[in-house]
């Protein structure tokens, strides 16, 4: 399947509106970002849903909430602003709209965690319970989002997948106590399994540390990532997983080895391909092998690697935002390593031996 990109080296990138300080007679100044995306102006800014691409300790919020209710962190030594979460989302949405101009584009699905609370100087002597709404300030240390292209879909093992672009921003990975410097972002393109909302991301669809100094530079690097993503290769690798099966004994061996992996001596661990999922997530995989309604074992105990992969990506939903994307890519590499082991390659053989 060939992605229909509007490729042009002379694409004129839409300028991103800068953050502005808007005064108010009744409250302290707030940093507000005017996004190019039409957001929902409803007062219900915290969204509740039953299924998402990430869960853990995250909440779903509206773009309007980021634009209207959140301050923008700055680099403390020179008071230069960071690239705000809503700017990041807008740049990715803009790039997606340009490159897939003939397709429908969903509104961003946004998840946040680690709320940082503050107060305006006028409320310095008030107790927390007495604070008025305009005296409170908030921003979110970590944010992840996805943007689906629902008109580009594929089906694997009966599961419909939609092309998806997304990103992760974690302020805890920035040194906000220094002067303004390059900022770090994670951006990815891959597919979302619409049956379970699991993300399927490959190595060449992921920029784990995109370092930029401006929204223009961020836009250029995102365009490059999307244009170089090999969708055909990614889909082929995922389809091949349906052709390989693990027996119940092999799966039990895999789970046991995954549990042991975290306790290996450093010297031995360096000789084995990495597994980034934690012990609790491995336990979830073992449980879902029996209980998951979509990806559990067959009646004879066998399970194909596509289902194993989805058990891994499902368990990854419990990861914190700042580790989620790297672990997702790792699960794809790991499952393909298992496939290669069944073909006779020894790289991942420790996990099945």
PDB file of C-alpha atoms in Angstrom, residues 46 53-61 65-66 70 85 110-117 138-145 168-172 318-324:
ATOM      1  CA  UNK A  46     -11.620  16.874  30.618  1.00  0.00           C
ATOM      2  CA  UNK A  53      -3.972   4.581  23.011  1.00  0.00           C
ATOM      3  CA  UNK A  54      -2.461   5.084  26.494  1.00  0.00           C
ATOM      4  CA  UNK A  55      -3.940   4.775  29.947  1.00  0.00           C
ATOM      5  CA  UNK A  56      -1.635   4.621  32.996  1.00  0.00           C
ATOM      6  CA  UNK A  57      -2.160   7.751  35.098  1.00  0.00           C
ATOM      7  CA  UNK A  58      -3.240   9.899  32.145  1.00  0.00           C
ATOM      8  CA  UNK A  59      -6.346  11.954  31.491  1.00  0.00           C
ATOM      9  CA  UNK A  60      -7.912  12.921  28.195  1.00  0.00           C
ATOM     10  CA  UNK A  61      -8.248  16.659  27.638  1.00  0.00           C
ATOM     11  CA  UNK A  65      -8.200  23.348  27.660  1.00  0.00           C
ATOM     12  CA  UNK A  66      -4.537  23.634  26.679  1.00  0.00           C
ATOM     13  CA  UNK A  70      -2.772  26.371  30.866  1.00  0.00           C
ATOM     14  CA  UNK A  85       2.048  21.579  23.962  1.00  0.00           C
ATOM     15  CA  UNK A 110      -4.704  14.265  23.675  1.00  0.00           C
ATOM     16  CA  UNK A 111      -3.584  12.636  26.938  1.00  0.00           C
ATOM     17  CA  UNK A 112      -1.777  14.393  29.783  1.00  0.00           C
ATOM     18  CA  UNK A 113      -0.223  13.563  33.149  1.00  0.00           C
ATOM     19  CA  UNK A 114       1.759  15.138  35.995  1.00  0.00           C
ATOM     20  CA  UNK A 115      -0.184  18.344  36.463  1.00  0.00           C
ATOM     21  CA  UNK A 116       1.987  21.184  37.798  1.00  0.00           C
ATOM     22  CA  UNK A 117      -0.045  23.564  39.922  1.00  0.00           C
ATOM     23  CA  UNK A 138      -1.596  24.854  35.823  1.00  0.00           C
ATOM     24  CA  UNK A 139       0.372  23.163  33.103  1.00  0.00           C
ATOM     25  CA  UNK A 140       1.117  19.523  32.376  1.00  0.00           C
ATOM     26  CA  UNK A 141       4.621  18.131  32.552  1.00  0.00           C
ATOM     27  CA  UNK A 142       3.866  15.306  30.101  1.00  0.00           C
ATOM     28  CA  UNK A 143       1.608  15.166  27.063  1.00  0.00           C
ATOM     29  CA  UNK A 144       0.974  12.650  24.285  1.00  0.00           C
ATOM     30  CA  UNK A 145      -1.392  12.823  21.345  1.00  0.00           C
ATOM     31  CA  UNK A 168       5.104  12.999  22.982  1.00  0.00           C
ATOM     32  CA  UNK A 169       6.397  15.960  24.977  1.00  0.00           C
ATOM     33  CA  UNK A 170       7.884  15.618  28.456  1.00  0.00           C
ATOM     34  CA  UNK A 171       9.120  18.753  30.200  1.00  0.00           C
ATOM     35  CA  UNK A 172      10.946  16.587  32.741  1.00  0.00           C
ATOM     36  CA  UNK A 318       0.152   1.220  31.446  1.00  0.00           C
ATOM     37  CA  UNK A 319       3.479   2.985  30.749  1.00  0.00           C
ATOM     38  CA  UNK A 320       4.003   6.603  31.719  1.00  0.00           C
ATOM     39  CA  UNK A 321       3.894   9.066  28.860  1.00  0.00           C
ATOM     40  CA  UNK A 322       7.657   9.658  28.770  1.00  0.00           C
ATOM     41  CA  UNK A 323       8.439   5.930  28.290  1.00  0.00           C
ATOM     42  CA  UNK A 324       5.406   4.913  26.234  1.00  0.00           C
TER      43      UNK A 324
END
